[in-house]
Coordinates of C-alpha atoms and ligand atoms in Angstrom, one line a residue:
M1 CA 0.0 0.5 0.0
Y2 CA 1.0 3.8 -1.0
K3 CA -0.1 7.2 0.0
S4 CA -1.3 9.8 -1.6
I5 CA 0.2 13.7 -1.6
V6 CA -0.8 16.3 -2.7
K7 CA 1.9 17.9 -5.4
G8 CA -0.9 21.0 -6.8
I9 CA -3.5 22.7 -6.8
G10 CA -4.8 24.8 -9.2
H11 CA -8.3 26.8 -10.5
H12 CA -9.7 29.4 -12.9
V13 CA -12.6 31.9 -13.1
P14 CA -14.8 33.1 -15.8
P15 CA -13.2 36.8 -15.8
K16 CA -17.1 37.5 -16.0
I17 CA -19.1 39.3 -12.7
V18 CA -22.3 39.5 -12.1
T19 CA -23.2 41.1 -8.5
N20 CA -25.9 41.6 -6.7
K21 CA -27.5 44.8 -7.5
D22 CA -27.5 43.0 -11.6
L23 CA -29.8 40.4 -10.5
E24 CA -31.5 42.4 -9.5
K25 CA -32.8 44.0 -12.8
L26 CA -33.8 40.4 -13.5
M27 CA -36.0 38.9 -10.7
D28 CA -37.0 40.3 -8.1
T29 CA -34.8 40.2 -5.0
S30 CA -32.1 42.4 -2.8
D31 CA -28.4 42.8 -2.7
E32 CA -28.8 43.1 1.0
W33 CA -31.5 39.7 0.7
I34 CA -28.6 37.7 -1.0
Q35 CA -25.3 39.2 1.2
Q36 CA -27.6 38.9 4.5
R37 CA -28.5 35.0 4.0
S38 CA -26.4 33.7 2.2
G39 CA -23.1 35.6 2.5
I40 CA -22.5 35.5 -1.0
Q41 CA -22.3 39.1 -3.2
E42 CA -21.0 38.3 -6.6
R43 CA -19.7 35.2 -8.8
R44 CA -18.7 34.7 -12.2
Y45 CA -20.4 33.2 -15.6
V46 CA -19.2 31.5 -18.6
D47 CA -18.9 33.7 -22.0
E48 CA -20.5 31.8 -24.7
G49 CA -18.5 28.8 -26.3
V50 CA -17.3 28.1 -22.3
G51 CA -17.4 25.2 -20.8
N52 CA -16.5 23.1 -18.2
I53 CA -13.4 21.4 -20.6
E54 CA -12.0 24.9 -21.4
M55 CA -12.3 25.9 -17.5
S56 CA -11.1 22.8 -16.4
Y57 CA -8.5 22.3 -18.6
A58 CA -7.3 25.9 -17.4
A59 CA -7.6 25.0 -13.6
T60 CA -4.8 22.1 -14.7
Q61 CA -2.3 23.9 -15.9
M62 CA -2.0 25.9 -13.2
A63 CA -2.0 23.1 -11.3
L64 CA 0.8 21.0 -13.6
Q65 CA 2.7 24.4 -13.6
R66 CA 2.5 24.0 -9.9
S67 CA 4.2 20.5 -8.8
N68 CA 6.6 20.7 -11.5
L69 CA 4.5 18.2 -14.2
K70 CA 3.9 17.4 -17.3
A71 CA 0.7 16.1 -18.7
Q72 CA 2.2 13.4 -19.5
D73 CA 2.1 12.3 -16.6
I74 CA -1.4 12.0 -15.3
D75 CA -2.0 8.2 -15.5
L76 CA -6.5 9.0 -14.7
I77 CA -8.2 11.8 -14.0
I78 CA -11.5 11.9 -12.4
L79 CA -14.0 15.5 -13.1
A80 CA -16.4 16.1 -10.6
T81 CA -19.3 18.4 -12.1
L82 CA -23.3 17.8 -12.1
S83 CA -23.2 20.3 -15.2
P84 CA -21.1 18.1 -18.3
D85 CA -20.9 19.5 -21.4
Y86 CA -22.9 16.8 -22.9
T87 CA -25.3 14.4 -21.6
F88 CA -23.0 11.8 -23.1
P89 CA -19.1 11.2 -23.2
G90 CA -18.1 12.9 -19.9
S91 CA -15.8 16.4 -20.1
A92 CA -13.1 14.1 -18.6
C93 CA -12.6 12.8 -22.4
F94 CA -12.9 16.0 -23.9
L95 CA -10.8 17.8 -20.9
Q96 CA -8.2 14.3 -21.4
E97 CA -8.6 15.6 -24.7
K98 CA -8.1 19.3 -24.4
L99 CA -4.8 17.9 -22.2
E100 CA -3.6 16.2 -25.1
I101 CA -3.0 12.0 -23.5
P102 CA -4.9 10.2 -24.9
N103 CA -5.1 6.5 -23.5
V104 CA -5.5 7.4 -20.2
P105 CA -8.5 7.3 -18.3
A106 CA -10.8 9.6 -17.9
L107 CA -14.1 9.3 -14.9
D108 CA -16.7 11.6 -14.8
I109 CA -18.0 11.0 -11.2
R110 CA -21.8 13.2 -10.1
Q111 CA -22.0 13.7 -6.0
Q112 CA -22.8 17.5 -6.6
C113 CA -21.6 19.6 -4.4
T114 CA -19.0 16.0 -2.5
G115 CA -18.2 15.7 -5.8
F116 CA -14.5 16.8 -5.2
I117 CA -13.8 15.2 -1.7
Y118 CA -15.7 11.4 -4.1
G119 CA -12.6 12.0 -6.6
V120 CA -10.2 12.7 -3.8
S121 CA -11.2 8.6 -2.2
I122 CA -11.5 7.5 -5.2
A123 CA -7.7 8.8 -6.5
D124 CA -6.4 8.3 -3.1
Q125 CA -7.4 4.1 -3.4
F126 CA -6.4 3.8 -6.9
I127 CA -2.5 5.9 -6.1
R128 CA -2.4 3.5 -2.0
T129 CA -3.2 -0.1 -4.5
G130 CA -0.4 0.6 -6.3
M131 CA -3.1 1.4 -9.3
Y132 CA -2.5 4.6 -10.5
K133 CA 0.6 6.5 -9.5
T134 CA -0.8 10.3 -11.0
V135 CA -4.0 12.2 -10.9
L136 CA -5.8 14.4 -12.5
V137 CA -9.2 15.3 -10.2
V138 CA -11.2 18.3 -11.1
G139 CA -14.3 20.1 -9.9
T140 CA -16.0 21.6 -12.1
E141 CA -18.8 23.8 -13.0
V142 CA -21.0 25.5 -15.4
H143 CA -23.6 26.8 -13.5
S144 CA -25.5 30.0 -14.7
T145 CA -26.3 28.3 -18.9
G146 CA -29.2 26.4 -16.7
L147 CA -30.5 29.0 -14.0
D148 CA -34.2 30.4 -13.9
F149 CA -33.0 33.7 -13.9
T150 CA -38.0 35.0 -13.3
T151 CA -38.5 35.4 -9.4
R152 CA -40.3 32.1 -10.0
G153 CA -36.4 30.2 -9.5
R154 CA -35.1 33.5 -7.0
D155 CA -34.3 31.3 -4.7
V156 CA -32.0 28.7 -6.4
A157 CA -30.7 31.5 -8.8
V158 CA -29.3 33.7 -6.4
L159 CA -26.5 31.1 -5.3
F160 CA -24.7 29.5 -7.4
G161 CA -21.9 30.7 -10.1
D162 CA -19.8 29.0 -12.4
G163 CA -15.5 27.9 -11.5
A164 CA -13.8 25.3 -12.4
A165 CA -10.5 23.8 -9.7
C166 CA -8.1 20.6 -9.7
M167 CA -5.8 18.9 -7.3
I168 CA -2.9 16.0 -8.8
L169 CA -2.9 13.4 -6.3
Q170 CA 0.9 11.8 -6.1
Q171 CA 2.4 8.8 -4.8
A172 CA 4.7 8.1 -2.5
P173 CA 6.3 5.4 -0.1
E174 CA 3.5 3.8 1.9
N175 CA 5.8 5.6 5.7
F176 CA 5.6 8.7 4.2
E177 CA 4.8 11.3 6.8
R178 CA 2.4 13.9 4.8
G179 CA -0.8 13.4 2.6
V180 CA -4.1 11.7 2.4
L181 CA -4.7 10.2 5.4
S182 CA -8.5 9.4 5.6
T183 CA -11.6 10.2 3.7
H184 CA -15.0 8.8 4.9
L185 CA -18.0 9.4 2.6
W186 CA -21.5 9.2 2.9
A187 CA -25.2 9.3 1.0
D188 CA -28.8 9.1 1.8
G189 CA -31.3 8.8 -1.4
R190 CA -34.2 9.4 1.4
F191 CA -33.6 13.3 0.3
A192 CA -32.1 12.8 -3.3
K193 CA -35.6 14.6 -4.3
D194 CA -35.6 18.1 -1.9
L195 CA -31.9 19.1 -4.1
W196 CA -32.8 18.2 -8.2
I197 CA -33.0 18.8 -11.6
Q198 CA -36.0 16.4 -13.1
N199 CA -36.0 16.8 -16.8
P200 CA -34.5 16.0 -19.6
S201 CA -35.2 12.6 -17.3
S202 CA -34.7 9.5 -19.5
R203 CA -37.8 7.9 -16.8
E204 CA -39.4 10.6 -19.5
H205 CA -41.6 9.1 -23.2
P206 CA -39.7 11.1 -25.1
R207 CA -37.2 12.6 -22.6
M208 CA -37.1 15.8 -23.7
K209 CA -41.1 17.7 -24.7
P210 CA -41.6 21.4 -24.9
E211 CA -43.8 21.7 -21.9
M212 CA -40.5 21.1 -19.4
F213 CA -40.1 24.5 -21.0
E214 CA -42.8 25.8 -20.2
D215 CA -43.6 24.4 -16.1
A216 CA -39.5 24.7 -15.9
S217 CA -39.3 21.3 -14.9
W218 CA -36.1 21.5 -16.1
F219 CA -34.3 24.2 -13.8
P220 CA -32.8 22.9 -10.1
K221 CA -35.4 22.4 -7.5
M222 CA -34.2 22.9 -3.6
N223 CA -35.6 22.8 -0.3
G224 CA -33.8 25.2 1.2
K225 CA -34.4 24.8 5.0
K226 CA -34.1 20.7 4.7
V227 CA -31.2 21.0 3.0
F228 CA -29.8 23.7 5.5
T229 CA -30.7 22.0 8.5
M230 CA -28.8 19.0 7.6
A231 CA -25.6 20.0 6.6
V232 CA -25.8 21.6 9.7
K233 CA -25.9 18.5 11.3
K234 CA -23.8 16.3 8.9
F235 CA -20.3 18.4 8.7
P236 CA -19.6 18.1 12.7
E237 CA -20.5 14.2 12.0
A238 CA -17.7 14.1 8.7
I239 CA -15.7 16.5 10.6
L240 CA -14.9 14.5 14.3
T241 CA -15.7 11.2 11.8
A242 CA -11.8 12.0 10.2
L243 CA -10.4 13.3 13.7
K244 CA -11.2 10.3 14.8
A245 CA -10.2 7.8 12.5
N246 CA -6.8 10.3 13.4
N247 CA -6.4 10.1 17.3
V248 CA -6.3 14.7 16.5
T249 CA -8.8 17.0 17.6
L250 CA -9.6 19.9 16.8
N251 CA -6.8 22.0 17.8
D252 CA -4.6 20.3 15.7
I253 CA -5.6 21.6 12.0
G254 CA -4.7 24.7 10.5
L255 CA -7.1 24.7 8.2
F256 CA -10.8 24.0 7.0
I257 CA -12.1 23.9 4.2
F258 CA -16.5 23.9 3.6
H259 CA -18.2 23.6 1.1
Q260 CA -18.9 26.9 0.3
A261 CA -23.1 26.3 -0.1
N262 CA -23.7 29.6 2.9
I263 CA -21.3 30.8 5.2
R264 CA -24.0 31.3 8.1
I265 CA -23.8 26.9 7.5
V266 CA -20.1 27.4 7.8
Q267 CA -20.6 30.0 11.4
A268 CA -23.2 27.9 12.2
V269 CA -21.3 24.5 12.3
C270 CA -18.2 26.2 14.1
Q271 CA -19.8 27.8 16.4
G272 CA -21.7 24.6 16.8
M273 CA -18.2 22.7 17.1
G274 CA -15.8 26.2 18.8
I275 CA -14.4 25.6 15.7
P276 CA -13.0 29.8 14.9
M277 CA -13.6 31.1 11.9
E278 CA -10.0 32.2 12.0
K279 CA -9.9 29.0 10.9
T280 CA -11.2 28.4 7.6
Y281 CA -11.0 29.6 3.9
N282 CA -14.3 31.0 2.3
N283 CA -14.3 32.5 -1.1
I284 CA -17.9 32.5 -0.6
Q285 CA -18.4 35.8 -0.9
K286 CA -16.8 36.2 -4.4
Y287 CA -17.8 32.9 -6.1
G288 CA -21.2 31.9 -5.0
N289 CA -21.5 28.5 -5.4
T290 CA -19.2 26.7 -8.0
T291 CA -20.7 23.1 -6.6
A292 CA -17.7 20.0 -7.6
A293 CA -15.5 22.8 -7.4
S294 CA -16.2 24.8 -4.5
I295 CA -13.4 22.8 -1.8
P296 CA -10.2 22.9 -4.2
L297 CA -11.6 26.3 -5.4
A298 CA -11.1 27.3 -1.4
L299 CA -7.6 25.4 -1.6
S300 CA -5.6 26.8 -4.0
E301 CA -6.7 30.9 -3.0
A302 CA -6.2 29.7 0.1
W303 CA -3.2 27.8 -0.6
E304 CA -1.9 31.0 -2.9
Q305 CA -2.2 33.1 -0.2
G306 CA 0.4 31.2 2.0
K307 CA -2.6 30.5 4.9
I308 CA -1.5 26.4 3.9
K309 CA 1.7 25.2 4.8
E310 CA 4.1 22.3 4.7
N311 CA 3.3 19.7 6.8
D312 CA 0.3 21.1 8.3
L313 CA -3.2 19.7 8.7
V314 CA -5.6 20.6 6.6
C315 CA -9.8 18.9 6.9
L316 CA -11.8 19.1 3.9
S317 CA -16.0 18.8 4.3
A318 CA -18.9 18.9 2.7
F319 CA -22.4 18.6 1.9
G320 CA -25.0 18.8 -0.8
S321 CA -27.4 17.2 -2.9
G322 CA -28.3 13.8 -2.9
F323 CA -28.2 14.4 -0.6
T324 CA -24.5 13.2 -0.2
W325 CA -22.0 13.8 2.7
G326 CA -18.3 13.9 2.8
S327 CA -14.4 14.8 4.8
A328 CA -11.0 14.8 4.2
L329 CA -7.8 15.5 5.7
I330 CA -4.7 15.8 4.3
R331 CA -1.3 16.8 5.8
W332 CA -0.5 18.9 3.0
Ligands
LIG401 O1 -23.8 23.2 -1.5 C1 -25.9 22.7 -1.2 C2 -26.9 23.1 -1.9 N1 -27.4 24.3 -0.9 C3 -27.5 25.3 0.4 O2 -26.5 24.5 0.7 C4 -28.6 25.9 0.5 C5 -29.1 25.6 1.7 N2 -30.0 26.5 2.5 C6 -30.2 28.0 2.0 O3 -29.1 28.5 2.2 C7 -31.1 28.8 3.0 O4 -32.7 28.1 2.8 C8 -31.1 29.5 2.0 C9 -30.4 31.2 1.8 C10 -32.5 29.5 0.0 C11 -32.9 30.4 1.8 O5 -32.3 31.6 2.8 P1 -34.0 31.4 4.2 O6 -33.6 31.6 5.7 O7 -33.9 29.1 4.4 O8 -35.1 31.7 3.3 P2 -36.7 31.6 3.2 O9 -36.2 30.0 2.1 O10 -37.2 30.7 4.1 O11 -37.5 32.4 2.1 C12 -37.6 33.4 3.2 C13 -38.2 34.8 2.3 C14 -39.4 34.0 1.2 O12 -40.5 34.9 1.1 P3 -41.7 34.7 1.9 O13 -42.4 33.6 2.1 O14 -41.5 35.2 3.3 O15 -42.9 35.2 1.6 C15 -39.5 33.6 0.0 O16 -39.8 33.8 -0.9 O17 -37.3 35.4 1.2 C16 -38.2 34.7 0.0 N3 -37.1 34.8 -1.4 C17 -36.3 35.7 -1.7 N4 -36.0 37.4 -0.9 C18 -35.2 38.1 -2.6 C19 -36.7 33.2 -1.7 N5 -35.7 33.7 -2.2 C20 -35.2 35.3 -2.2 C21 -34.7 36.2 -2.6 N6 -34.8 37.4 -3.0 N7 -33.4 35.8 -3.5

C-alpha cells in the first residue's frame, strides 16, 4: 500500500462578474437579502463558447505548473460535475483530449457538492493500491446556463456560480508522513428530491418535451430549509469522524475548508463545534456556490495566500444534493 500526496492545486474562474445588483435587474431580489441569507456578493458566469472543458483545462495547467509536472505524467483523470458539457460522453474525455494524453482513463463522477471529496477518495484508493501513480481530480461547474432568472427561481438562482479547480495527487511511499490521511463518504437517497433537477429525464417518453420549458422542470429545485438543517448536522459528523479516525483533535487542524454553499452554514457549524472562523477559508462572497469546484477553488486560493504550509493538517468537508456528504483529512 502507498500513500497519496498533494503535488499541486489550481483553479480557473470565468472573467465575467455578476453582482447581486445585476440580479436585481432580472428578478425580485435584493443585494441585502442575498448577502444576509448567504454571504454572497457576486459570482462568475461563463461567456458563450466556454464550458467545463475550457475551465478545467485552465485549472489543470495551473496545477501542473505549480507541481512541476507535465500533462503526460497524469495516468488517471477523475472529473466531478453535475453540469457536464454534454449528456455523454463525460467531460473528463473532452478534458483528456485537450490535455493531449490519449489512452489515459477518464472518469466522470456526480455527487454534486460532495463530488470533489468523492473524487479525492477514489483517486486515493487507486494510488494506495499502486494501480495509478499520478491522478488529476477536477471539480467543475457551469450553473449559469441552467438557472431560472425569473422571480420564480430566485431562491436557487442567486446562490450558484461557475468555476473549476483541481488537485494532482501522486503516489508516495507508505511510511511517508504527509498526504491524504483519510476520506469518509456518505449518501442518503431518501432526500434525493430535496435538491435536484427533474428534467430532461430518461424516464420520460421522450425525455425532452416542449412543456418542460413551461413547467420549469429543467431548472434546479431546492428545499432550502431542509438542506440547511441537514448540512448543519452532517458537517460535524463528517469532520468528527475524520478526526477520530486519525486520532487528532480540532486544535491540531491548521485549516478547515467547507464546501461553500452558504456562509451561515459555515458559521453555524463552527459555532456549534467551537472552530474559530479564522481557521476557515471562505470565498463564497466572490464566487457563490460552485458545487464540485468549491472546495478545490477555496483550497487553491488559500494555498496561494500562504494559508496552507507544508505539514499543516487540512480538513475538507462537504454536504449537498443526494444528499451526499463527506470529509477528507490531508497532511499537506
Ligand atoms: O450546496 C448545497 C446546496 N444548497 C444549500 O446549502 C442551501 C441551503 N439553504 C440555504 O442556504 C437557505 O435556505 C436559503 C439561502 C436558500 C434561503 O434562506 P432562508 O433563510 O431559508 O429563506 P426562506 O427560504 O425561508 O425564504 C424567506 C423569504 C421567502 O419569502 P416569504 O415566504 O417569507 O414571503 C422567500 O420567498 O425570502 C424569499 N426569497 C427571496 N427573497 C429575495 C427566497 N429567495 C429570495 C431571493 N431574494 N433570492
